[in-house]
Amino acid sequence: MTENNFILNCEGISKAFGGTQALKDVQLHIRAGEVHALLGENGAGKSTLMKIVIGLIKQDTGTMEFEGKPYQANGPVDALNSGISMIHQELNPEPYLTVAESIFLKRESTKGFLLDKKTQNQKCEELLRKFDVPYTAKTMMKDLTLAQIQMVEIIKAVSCDARLIIMDEPTSSLDSTETDHLFDTIRDLKKKGVAIIYISHRMEEIFEICDHVSVFRNGTYVDTKSMVGVTREELISMMVGREVKNVFPKVDCEIGETVFKVEGLCGKGFQDVSFEVHKGEILGLSGLVGSGRSETVRAIFGLDPISSGKMYLEGQEITNKNTRAAIKKGICMVNEDRKKYGLCLLRSIRENISLPNLPEKQKGLVLNQKREKEEVEEVSRKLTVKCASIEHNGFSLSGGNQQKVVLAKWIMANPKVLILDEPTRGVDVGAKSEIHALMCEFAAKGMAVIMISSELPEVMGMSDRILVYHEGKINGEISRAEILNQSVTQKEILEVAFGQKRGRK
Amino acid sequence: MSNTKNKSKNNDALRMFMGKYGIGVILVFMLVIISIMKPRFIYPSNVLNILTQISVNCLIAYGMCLAITTGGIDLSVGSQLALVSCLLGQFIVNMNMNIFLACVLAALAATLMGFINGFLIAKFDMFPFVVTLATQLVIRSLAQIISDGKGLSMAMPGFKAIYSGTLLGIPLPIIYMILISIIMYIVLHWTRFGRYVFAVGGNVHAAIASGVSVFWTKTMCYTISGLLAGLAGIIFSSKTGSAQSNIGVGYETDAVAACVLGGTSFAGGIATAPGVLLGAIIIGCIYNGMNFLNIGSYYQYMTKGIIIIFAVLLDMVINKKGN
């Protein structure tokens, strides 16, 4: 291992925000042409370190070297000029720019004072050809899917001659085909000698694509390992500093009578969906992104209209004109898009948790705020929301804790049917298993839980029954017994998701 | 470590204090400076005078605050004053109606206009700025049609007493303002509706996902704004003792200024009722204080503008918006 192998060296980096030490004497060494994973729970310091690398924030102490020269960026543009580009988890494209305009933003081709669109488009087409993408230089950004937008970002990075590309949770909104395509691109980049820092919570991906992994915990650097020979359990225990024995703490509980049933439900993105879910059961919905899972539950919850079909709650036929109707009947949903549908971040944790539950807190004309406070405190204690006070606003919480607050508001509503759409997306490992344990607790209390997850191990580890979607229809059903005796594996579920027919009971 | 923690805790505490009461600090600062220069400024008679003067703006500002907190604005409030004034003129002078009944009907008319604003905004998801910009013209025109463009004198003592009467030595407009302030405090901070207003303004999608009816929340906000503008119109007409269709021009500016000074966020979701009251008092002190200091009225708008910009800047520094 000689020094000149490394394209990026960070030594002794520390950073404090107010009184919190976000990074303590951290190091990171990246080789040219490798894919290097950064692993750690939320708040472990990965993002802070990356922000320092691209110059969004400045470290308190420590030095960096890039390609053998001392390096310090004054911002993302500066970093890009030096050859470092970052592709953020949340992509914010300008919807009304064309692909070419996005890629050449701030370095447009010009003819005197005027833009030279023709040359720019030609240059862009050349680039696009190399990457074999199904859109042209003149396509509007708003017409692209998330995966395609991400690819535009990558192409932009490459066109700026980036030698190091940082990808923050690049697959969080991609389905598995799109993920595979991304991985192909990453492998190509690698061959060209581009180094990639890959931040992800998804262990499978890290094992698939990465060469090395650096683990962080609580703002400190733990270790760097080669992906060859390291095990999943080892990495997880490095991250959490304690042994995580059972990744999925599924507790089997007694499954009672049918609580909720849908028959021949049709709507935008799904057709002829029928299923029932029982008391104490966790029903997993699997399938590719866009296969109709989320669309189904959104319609059940009253967010989108249903074109035909029937729903029954405890034997009674119901319709949900809007979310209020659904909540009143005891059907609650945690949305997959936490940022959009989760919390009012400006308002306090207390107000957020009690928002759907205010009718019960009414005392005459006003709210019984004392009771509200007690109840919110109780539920947030039960769900171990880590906050200084329930009067603090949502911005002060990490992703995992925000998700717990969202859960808390529905637990307070004591629903009969609890729908969880990607309940652990973007949540760190610790909070993830806490949320899993809570799900089991809810089921044990007699709730019927419907869970959607794009992570197959999660669906397999948590569900009593799995329904697999394919192109808007339920294509197969898998029982927990089949998973436990390993007659059905991840591979088979994926095959059903890709269209192979499978029977239903 | 614990030392730095304590320090940052103190900093946080200071910031929270300033975030909550910063506007009050500005007010005290202003009062002290003007009082040092002109002690008569804080004589009880002048204080009562200022509070009486701001009552109209304060009522309008509470309605404006609801609109702004849900992410909108209500530009029609000035025209609402004119509509109410002209209706009162017709009811009381031309139709000889009972004064109380006339006031109720006029206020209802303004409420209805507010409801129409809210309905258009909430039902069709139109931009509040555009909707109220348009209805402002419609309402002003209605006032002119009703009055045929002519002013009417309403100098009868019964009507004048609405403004000039006193209770226990306190001018009635101040009493109205206190009552409305208490009601608005309860509405915003103690009721479901208040929570829904903050939720809709803070994150409309999260509000929908929590079962909040965005339609009713928004419609109610503009309806209440209409009602409050209507009440302000009655007080204003009583003050001038006349029915006129050209009053209230530019009043939305003062109301917006009071809201912004009082910490109402234009991004939506943040506001307090006491803040709006303090904001209205500051605006009143600017007008009154500048008269005291013999500063020409040409400078008043400029001063107001500059103070608003500084208030917003201060607010941003204190609250360190967006991490």
PDB file of C-alpha atoms in Angstrom, chain A residues 77-308:
ATOM      1  CA  VAL A  77     -18.078  24.663  -8.075  1.00  0.00           C
ATOM      2  CA  ASP A  78     -14.527  24.938  -6.834  1.00  0.00           C
ATOM      3  CA  ALA A  79     -14.521  21.228  -6.005  1.00  0.00           C
ATOM      4  CA  LEU A  80     -15.783  20.396  -9.476  1.00  0.00           C
ATOM      5  CA  ASN A  81     -13.023  22.477 -11.046  1.00  0.00           C
ATOM      6  CA  SER A  82     -10.538  20.462  -9.031  1.00  0.00           C
ATOM      7  CA  GLY A  83     -12.142  17.231 -10.245  1.00  0.00           C
ATOM      8  CA  ILE A  84     -14.508  16.246  -7.435  1.00  0.00           C
ATOM      9  CA  SER A  85     -18.240  16.029  -8.031  1.00  0.00           C
ATOM     10  CA  MET A  86     -21.069  15.043  -5.732  1.00  0.00           C
ATOM     11  CA  ILE A  87     -24.414  13.574  -6.732  1.00  0.00           C
ATOM     12  CA  HIS A  88     -26.837  14.288  -3.963  1.00  0.00           C
ATOM     13  CA  GLN A  89     -29.504  11.983  -2.665  1.00  0.00           C
ATOM     14  CA  GLU A  90     -32.191  14.502  -3.373  1.00  0.00           C
ATOM     15  CA  LEU A  91     -31.876  15.648  -6.940  1.00  0.00           C
ATOM     16  CA  ASN A  92     -33.170  19.116  -7.618  1.00  0.00           C
ATOM     17  CA  PRO A  93     -33.297  19.500 -11.371  1.00  0.00           C
ATOM     18  CA  GLU A  94     -34.528  22.637 -13.061  1.00  0.00           C
ATOM     19  CA  PRO A  95     -37.661  21.203 -14.685  1.00  0.00           C
ATOM     20  CA  TYR A  96     -37.730  23.557 -17.659  1.00  0.00           C
ATOM     21  CA  LEU A  97     -34.129  23.205 -18.751  1.00  0.00           C
ATOM     22  CA  THR A  98     -33.175  20.765 -21.460  1.00  0.00           C
ATOM     23  CA  VAL A  99     -30.695  17.987 -20.806  1.00  0.00           C
ATOM     24  CA  ALA A 100     -28.003  19.924 -22.657  1.00  0.00           C
ATOM     25  CA  GLU A 101     -28.704  23.086 -20.678  1.00  0.00           C
ATOM     26  CA  SER A 102     -28.461  21.157 -17.419  1.00  0.00           C
ATOM     27  CA  ILE A 103     -25.222  19.472 -18.315  1.00  0.00           C
ATOM     28  CA  PHE A 104     -23.587  22.695 -19.501  1.00  0.00           C
ATOM     29  CA  LEU A 105     -25.058  24.910 -16.793  1.00  0.00           C
ATOM     30  CA  LYS A 106     -22.650  27.719 -15.926  1.00  0.00           C
ATOM     31  CA  ARG A 107     -20.245  26.742 -18.736  1.00  0.00           C
ATOM     32  CA  GLU A 108     -22.503  27.307 -21.732  1.00  0.00           C
ATOM     33  CA  SER A 109     -21.141  27.422 -25.243  1.00  0.00           C
ATOM     34  CA  THR A 110     -21.250  31.002 -26.419  1.00  0.00           C
ATOM     35  CA  LYS A 111     -20.786  33.038 -29.551  1.00  0.00           C
ATOM     36  CA  GLY A 112     -19.928  36.475 -28.358  1.00  0.00           C
ATOM     37  CA  PHE A 113     -22.681  37.474 -25.939  1.00  0.00           C
ATOM     38  CA  LEU A 114     -25.125  34.947 -27.289  1.00  0.00           C
ATOM     39  CA  LEU A 115     -25.656  31.333 -26.388  1.00  0.00           C
ATOM     40  CA  ASP A 116     -24.574  28.882 -29.026  1.00  0.00           C
ATOM     41  CA  LYS A 117     -27.275  26.283 -28.602  1.00  0.00           C
ATOM     42  CA  LYS A 118     -26.357  24.346 -31.687  1.00  0.00           C
ATOM     43  CA  THR A 119     -22.775  23.635 -30.659  1.00  0.00           C
ATOM     44  CA  GLN A 120     -23.885  22.918 -27.132  1.00  0.00           C
ATOM     45  CA  ASN A 121     -26.485  20.408 -28.258  1.00  0.00           C
ATOM     46  CA  GLN A 122     -23.971  18.718 -30.525  1.00  0.00           C
ATOM     47  CA  LYS A 123     -21.458  18.413 -27.711  1.00  0.00           C
ATOM     48  CA  CYS A 124     -24.180  17.055 -25.494  1.00  0.00           C
ATOM     49  CA  GLU A 125     -25.329  14.481 -28.031  1.00  0.00           C
ATOM     50  CA  GLU A 126     -21.776  13.169 -28.263  1.00  0.00           C
ATOM     51  CA  LEU A 127     -21.700  12.700 -24.516  1.00  0.00           C
ATOM     52  CA  LEU A 128     -25.109  11.056 -24.432  1.00  0.00           C
ATOM     53  CA  ARG A 129     -24.092   8.618 -27.124  1.00  0.00           C
ATOM     54  CA  LYS A 130     -21.263   7.365 -24.931  1.00  0.00           C
ATOM     55  CA  PHE A 131     -23.714   6.568 -22.178  1.00  0.00           C
ATOM     56  CA  ASP A 132     -26.374   4.995 -24.357  1.00  0.00           C
ATOM     57  CA  VAL A 133     -29.363   6.810 -22.852  1.00  0.00           C
ATOM     58  CA  PRO A 134     -32.916   6.934 -24.215  1.00  0.00           C
ATOM     59  CA  TYR A 135     -33.216  10.730 -24.277  1.00  0.00           C
ATOM     60  CA  THR A 136     -31.714  13.513 -26.356  1.00  0.00           C
ATOM     61  CA  ALA A 137     -29.975  16.797 -25.628  1.00  0.00           C
ATOM     62  CA  LYS A 138     -33.254  18.620 -26.178  1.00  0.00           C
ATOM     63  CA  THR A 139     -35.365  16.552 -23.770  1.00  0.00           C
ATOM     64  CA  MET A 140     -36.789  18.607 -20.903  1.00  0.00           C
ATOM     65  CA  MET A 141     -35.595  17.645 -17.445  1.00  0.00           C
ATOM     66  CA  LYS A 142     -39.188  17.433 -16.249  1.00  0.00           C
ATOM     67  CA  ASP A 143     -39.848  14.569 -18.650  1.00  0.00           C
ATOM     68  CA  LEU A 144     -37.112  12.379 -17.168  1.00  0.00           C
ATOM     69  CA  THR A 145     -37.470   9.762 -14.443  1.00  0.00           C
ATOM     70  CA  LEU A 146     -35.428  10.049 -11.268  1.00  0.00           C
ATOM     71  CA  ALA A 147     -32.999   7.443 -12.550  1.00  0.00           C
ATOM     72  CA  GLN A 148     -32.521   9.368 -15.781  1.00  0.00           C
ATOM     73  CA  ILE A 149     -31.985  12.622 -13.921  1.00  0.00           C
ATOM     74  CA  GLN A 150     -29.335  10.890 -11.875  1.00  0.00           C
ATOM     75  CA  MET A 151     -27.679   9.715 -15.057  1.00  0.00           C
ATOM     76  CA  VAL A 152     -27.659  13.310 -16.321  1.00  0.00           C
ATOM     77  CA  GLU A 153     -25.841  14.294 -13.145  1.00  0.00           C
ATOM     78  CA  ILE A 154     -23.302  11.546 -13.688  1.00  0.00           C
ATOM     79  CA  ILE A 155     -22.789  12.559 -17.310  1.00  0.00           C
ATOM     80  CA  LYS A 156     -22.339  16.128 -16.162  1.00  0.00           C
ATOM     81  CA  ALA A 157     -19.712  15.042 -13.649  1.00  0.00           C
ATOM     82  CA  VAL A 158     -17.855  13.035 -16.272  1.00  0.00           C
ATOM     83  CA  SER A 159     -18.030  15.873 -18.778  1.00  0.00           C
ATOM     84  CA  CYS A 160     -16.391  18.108 -16.198  1.00  0.00           C
ATOM     85  CA  ASP A 161     -13.571  15.582 -16.045  1.00  0.00           C
ATOM     86  CA  ALA A 162     -14.330  14.561 -12.455  1.00  0.00           C
ATOM     87  CA  ARG A 163     -11.832  12.048 -11.116  1.00  0.00           C
ATOM     88  CA  LEU A 164     -13.781  11.505  -7.919  1.00  0.00           C
ATOM     89  CA  ILE A 165     -17.566  11.237  -7.823  1.00  0.00           C
ATOM     90  CA  ILE A 166     -19.419  11.109  -4.535  1.00  0.00           C
ATOM     91  CA  MET A 167     -22.794   9.375  -4.683  1.00  0.00           C
ATOM     92  CA  ASP A 168     -25.081   9.864  -1.714  1.00  0.00           C
ATOM     93  CA  GLU A 169     -27.712   7.115  -1.497  1.00  0.00           C
ATOM     94  CA  PRO A 170     -27.921   6.946  -5.288  1.00  0.00           C
ATOM     95  CA  THR A 171     -30.325   4.017  -5.337  1.00  0.00           C
ATOM     96  CA  SER A 172     -32.800   5.206  -2.734  1.00  0.00           C
ATOM     97  CA  SER A 173     -35.433   5.970  -5.330  1.00  0.00           C
ATOM     98  CA  LEU A 174     -34.438   3.486  -8.020  1.00  0.00           C
ATOM     99  CA  ASP A 175     -35.976   0.091  -8.670  1.00  0.00           C
ATOM    100  CA  SER A 176     -33.779  -2.929  -9.262  1.00  0.00           C
ATOM    101  CA  THR A 177     -33.468  -2.629 -13.052  1.00  0.00           C
ATOM    102  CA  GLU A 178     -32.495   1.002 -12.704  1.00  0.00           C
ATOM    103  CA  THR A 179     -30.068   0.067  -9.941  1.00  0.00           C
ATOM    104  CA  ASP A 180     -28.446  -2.524 -12.197  1.00  0.00           C
ATOM    105  CA  HIS A 181     -28.074   0.068 -14.909  1.00  0.00           C
ATOM    106  CA  LEU A 182     -26.469   2.459 -12.456  1.00  0.00           C
ATOM    107  CA  PHE A 183     -24.054  -0.245 -11.353  1.00  0.00           C
ATOM    108  CA  ASP A 184     -23.060  -0.898 -14.960  1.00  0.00           C
ATOM    109  CA  THR A 185     -22.293   2.788 -15.295  1.00  0.00           C
ATOM    110  CA  ILE A 186     -20.289   2.749 -12.085  1.00  0.00           C
ATOM    111  CA  ARG A 187     -18.235  -0.185 -13.363  1.00  0.00           C
ATOM    112  CA  ASP A 188     -17.557   1.689 -16.602  1.00  0.00           C
ATOM    113  CA  LEU A 189     -16.421   4.748 -14.697  1.00  0.00           C
ATOM    114  CA  LYS A 190     -14.177   2.581 -12.591  1.00  0.00           C
ATOM    115  CA  LYS A 191     -12.491   1.210 -15.696  1.00  0.00           C
ATOM    116  CA  LYS A 192     -11.783   4.760 -16.767  1.00  0.00           C
ATOM    117  CA  GLY A 193     -10.007   5.322 -13.472  1.00  0.00           C
ATOM    118  CA  VAL A 194     -12.692   7.407 -11.790  1.00  0.00           C
ATOM    119  CA  ALA A 195     -12.892   6.893  -8.053  1.00  0.00           C
ATOM    120  CA  ILE A 196     -16.325   6.712  -6.500  1.00  0.00           C
ATOM    121  CA  ILE A 197     -17.365   7.294  -2.921  1.00  0.00           C
ATOM    122  CA  TYR A 198     -20.561   5.381  -2.424  1.00  0.00           C
ATOM    123  CA  ILE A 199     -22.792   6.235   0.521  1.00  0.00           C
ATOM    124  CA  SER A 200     -25.608   3.791   1.144  1.00  0.00           C
ATOM    125  CA  HIS A 201     -27.584   2.083   3.863  1.00  0.00           C
ATOM    126  CA  ARG A 202     -28.148  -0.924   1.646  1.00  0.00           C
ATOM    127  CA  MET A 203     -25.680  -3.580   2.561  1.00  0.00           C
ATOM    128  CA  GLU A 204     -26.415  -5.810  -0.447  1.00  0.00           C
ATOM    129  CA  GLU A 205     -25.408  -3.037  -2.812  1.00  0.00           C
ATOM    130  CA  ILE A 206     -22.220  -2.300  -0.967  1.00  0.00           C
ATOM    131  CA  PHE A 207     -21.240  -5.928  -1.238  1.00  0.00           C
ATOM    132  CA  GLU A 208     -22.115  -5.969  -4.893  1.00  0.00           C
ATOM    133  CA  ILE A 209     -20.354  -2.867  -6.120  1.00  0.00           C
ATOM    134  CA  CYS A 210     -17.726  -1.686  -3.653  1.00  0.00           C
ATOM    135  CA  ASP A 211     -14.065  -2.523  -3.273  1.00  0.00           C
ATOM    136  CA  HIS A 212     -13.411  -0.998   0.115  1.00  0.00           C
ATOM    137  CA  VAL A 213     -15.553   0.262   2.932  1.00  0.00           C
ATOM    138  CA  SER A 214     -14.827   2.860   5.598  1.00  0.00           C
ATOM    139  CA  VAL A 215     -17.022   2.696   8.637  1.00  0.00           C
ATOM    140  CA  PHE A 216     -17.925   5.686  10.804  1.00  0.00           C
ATOM    141  CA  ARG A 217     -19.618   5.812  14.143  1.00  0.00           C
ATOM    142  CA  ASN A 218     -20.670   8.869  16.157  1.00  0.00           C
ATOM    143  CA  GLY A 219     -18.358  11.193  14.286  1.00  0.00           C
ATOM    144  CA  THR A 220     -15.324   8.968  14.610  1.00  0.00           C
ATOM    145  CA  TYR A 221     -13.541   6.838  12.055  1.00  0.00           C
ATOM    146  CA  VAL A 222     -13.753   3.132  12.911  1.00  0.00           C
ATOM    147  CA  ASP A 223     -11.858   1.293  10.201  1.00  0.00           C
ATOM    148  CA  THR A 224     -11.409   0.673   6.491  1.00  0.00           C
ATOM    149  CA  LYS A 225     -11.797  -2.856   5.189  1.00  0.00           C
ATOM    150  CA  SER A 226     -11.554  -4.601   1.898  1.00  0.00           C
ATOM    151  CA  MET A 227     -14.957  -5.900   0.846  1.00  0.00           C
ATOM    152  CA  VAL A 228     -13.334  -9.239   0.171  1.00  0.00           C
ATOM    153  CA  GLY A 229     -13.620 -11.353   3.279  1.00  0.00           C
ATOM    154  CA  VAL A 230     -15.661  -9.009   5.409  1.00  0.00           C
ATOM    155  CA  THR A 231     -19.137 -10.128   6.496  1.00  0.00           C
ATOM    156  CA  ARG A 232     -22.354  -8.259   6.834  1.00  0.00           C
ATOM    157  CA  GLU A 233     -22.522  -8.950  10.571  1.00  0.00           C
ATOM    158  CA  GLU A 234     -18.989  -7.647  11.051  1.00  0.00           C
ATOM    159  CA  LEU A 235     -19.833  -4.394   9.288  1.00  0.00           C
ATOM    160  CA  ILE A 236     -23.048  -3.907  11.196  1.00  0.00           C
ATOM    161  CA  SER A 237     -21.329  -4.459  14.519  1.00  0.00           C
ATOM    162  CA  MET A 238     -18.594  -2.006  13.478  1.00  0.00           C
ATOM    163  CA  MET A 239     -21.277   0.552  12.720  1.00  0.00           C
ATOM    164  CA  VAL A 240     -23.300   0.188  15.849  1.00  0.00           C
ATOM    165  CA  GLY A 241     -20.487  -0.800  18.167  1.00  0.00           C
ATOM    166  CA  ARG A 242     -22.604  -3.619  19.471  1.00  0.00           C
ATOM    167  CA  GLU A 243     -23.588  -6.983  18.114  1.00  0.00           C
ATOM    168  CA  VAL A 244     -26.855  -6.910  16.253  1.00  0.00           C
ATOM    169  CA  LYS A 245     -27.925 -10.501  16.581  1.00  0.00           C
ATOM    170  CA  ASN A 246     -31.219 -10.711  14.823  1.00  0.00           C
ATOM    171  CA  VAL A 247     -31.479  -8.261  11.974  1.00  0.00           C
ATOM    172  CA  PHE A 248     -35.239  -8.695  11.797  1.00  0.00           C
ATOM    173  CA  PRO A 249     -36.848  -9.036  15.195  1.00  0.00           C
ATOM    174  CA  LYS A 250     -40.023 -10.586  13.829  1.00  0.00           C
ATOM    175  CA  VAL A 251     -42.225 -11.954  16.557  1.00  0.00           C
ATOM    176  CA  ASP A 252     -44.924 -14.330  15.442  1.00  0.00           C
ATOM    177  CA  CYS A 253     -48.231 -13.495  16.982  1.00  0.00           C
ATOM    178  CA  GLU A 254     -51.677 -14.943  16.714  1.00  0.00           C
ATOM    179  CA  ILE A 255     -53.413 -14.010  13.495  1.00  0.00           C
ATOM    180  CA  GLY A 256     -57.098 -13.324  14.002  1.00  0.00           C
ATOM    181  CA  GLU A 257     -60.112 -12.581  11.838  1.00  0.00           C
ATOM    182  CA  THR A 258     -60.099 -10.466   8.700  1.00  0.00           C
ATOM    183  CA  VAL A 259     -59.986  -6.760   9.462  1.00  0.00           C
ATOM    184  CA  PHE A 260     -59.704  -5.249   6.036  1.00  0.00           C
ATOM    185  CA  LYS A 261     -60.454  -6.572   2.596  1.00  0.00           C
ATOM    186  CA  VAL A 262     -60.308  -5.172  -0.926  1.00  0.00           C
ATOM    187  CA  GLU A 263     -61.976  -6.721  -3.948  1.00  0.00           C
ATOM    188  CA  GLY A 264     -61.173  -5.976  -7.565  1.00  0.00           C
ATOM    189  CA  LEU A 265     -59.710  -2.577  -6.738  1.00  0.00           C
ATOM    190  CA  CYS A 266     -58.712  -0.550  -9.797  1.00  0.00           C
ATOM    191  CA  GLY A 267     -57.169   2.877 -10.073  1.00  0.00           C
ATOM    192  CA  LYS A 268     -54.309   4.724 -11.688  1.00  0.00           C
ATOM    193  CA  GLY A 269     -51.360   2.318 -11.808  1.00  0.00           C
ATOM    194  CA  PHE A 270     -53.085  -0.806 -10.468  1.00  0.00           C
ATOM    195  CA  GLN A 271     -55.844  -3.153 -11.646  1.00  0.00           C
ATOM    196  CA  ASP A 272     -57.983  -5.819 -10.095  1.00  0.00           C
ATOM    197  CA  VAL A 273     -56.251  -5.887  -6.737  1.00  0.00           C
ATOM    198  CA  SER A 274     -57.845  -8.168  -4.168  1.00  0.00           C
ATOM    199  CA  PHE A 275     -56.475  -9.126  -0.780  1.00  0.00           C
ATOM    200  CA  GLU A 276     -57.393  -9.318   2.839  1.00  0.00           C
ATOM    201  CA  VAL A 277     -55.398  -8.592   5.928  1.00  0.00           C
ATOM    202  CA  HIS A 278     -56.045 -10.023   9.361  1.00  0.00           C
ATOM    203  CA  LYS A 279     -55.774  -8.936  12.949  1.00  0.00           C
ATOM    204  CA  GLY A 280     -52.184  -9.255  14.119  1.00  0.00           C
ATOM    205  CA  GLU A 281     -50.828  -9.841  10.649  1.00  0.00           C
ATOM    206  CA  ILE A 282     -48.054  -8.037   8.822  1.00  0.00           C
ATOM    207  CA  LEU A 283     -48.825  -8.188   5.117  1.00  0.00           C
ATOM    208  CA  GLY A 284     -45.855  -7.357   2.916  1.00  0.00           C
ATOM    209  CA  LEU A 285     -46.344  -5.819  -0.521  1.00  0.00           C
ATOM    210  CA  SER A 286     -43.387  -6.359  -2.787  1.00  0.00           C
ATOM    211  CA  GLY A 287     -42.612  -5.571  -6.387  1.00  0.00           C
ATOM    212  CA  LEU A 288     -40.601  -3.116  -8.409  1.00  0.00           C
ATOM    213  CA  VAL A 289     -40.917   0.623  -7.902  1.00  0.00           C
ATOM    214  CA  GLY A 290     -43.914   1.733  -9.976  1.00  0.00           C
ATOM    215  CA  SER A 291     -45.495  -1.724 -10.038  1.00  0.00           C
ATOM    216  CA  GLY A 292     -48.592  -0.420  -8.286  1.00  0.00           C
ATOM    217  CA  ARG A 293     -47.859  -1.114  -4.616  1.00  0.00           C
ATOM    218  CA  SER A 294     -47.725   2.480  -3.433  1.00  0.00           C
ATOM    219  CA  GLU A 295     -50.492   3.463  -5.833  1.00  0.00           C
ATOM    220  CA  THR A 296     -52.797   0.870  -4.264  1.00  0.00           C
ATOM    221  CA  VAL A 297     -52.278   1.987  -0.688  1.00  0.00           C
ATOM    222  CA  ARG A 298     -52.473   5.666  -1.615  1.00  0.00           C
ATOM    223  CA  ALA A 299     -55.906   4.984  -3.092  1.00  0.00           C
ATOM    224  CA  ILE A 300     -56.989   2.956  -0.054  1.00  0.00           C
ATOM    225  CA  PHE A 301     -55.950   5.859   2.191  1.00  0.00           C
ATOM    226  CA  GLY A 302     -57.950   8.321   0.094  1.00  0.00           C
ATOM    227  CA  LEU A 303     -55.037  10.223  -1.402  1.00  0.00           C
ATOM    228  CA  ASP A 304     -55.887   9.102  -4.945  1.00  0.00           C
ATOM    229  CA  PRO A 305     -59.248   8.122  -6.433  1.00  0.00           C
ATOM    230  CA  ILE A 306     -60.421   4.550  -6.932  1.00  0.00           C
ATOM    231  CA  SER A 307     -62.059   3.865 -10.290  1.00  0.00           C
ATOM    232  CA  SER A 308     -63.735   0.598  -9.342  1.00  0.00           C
TER     233      SER A 308
END
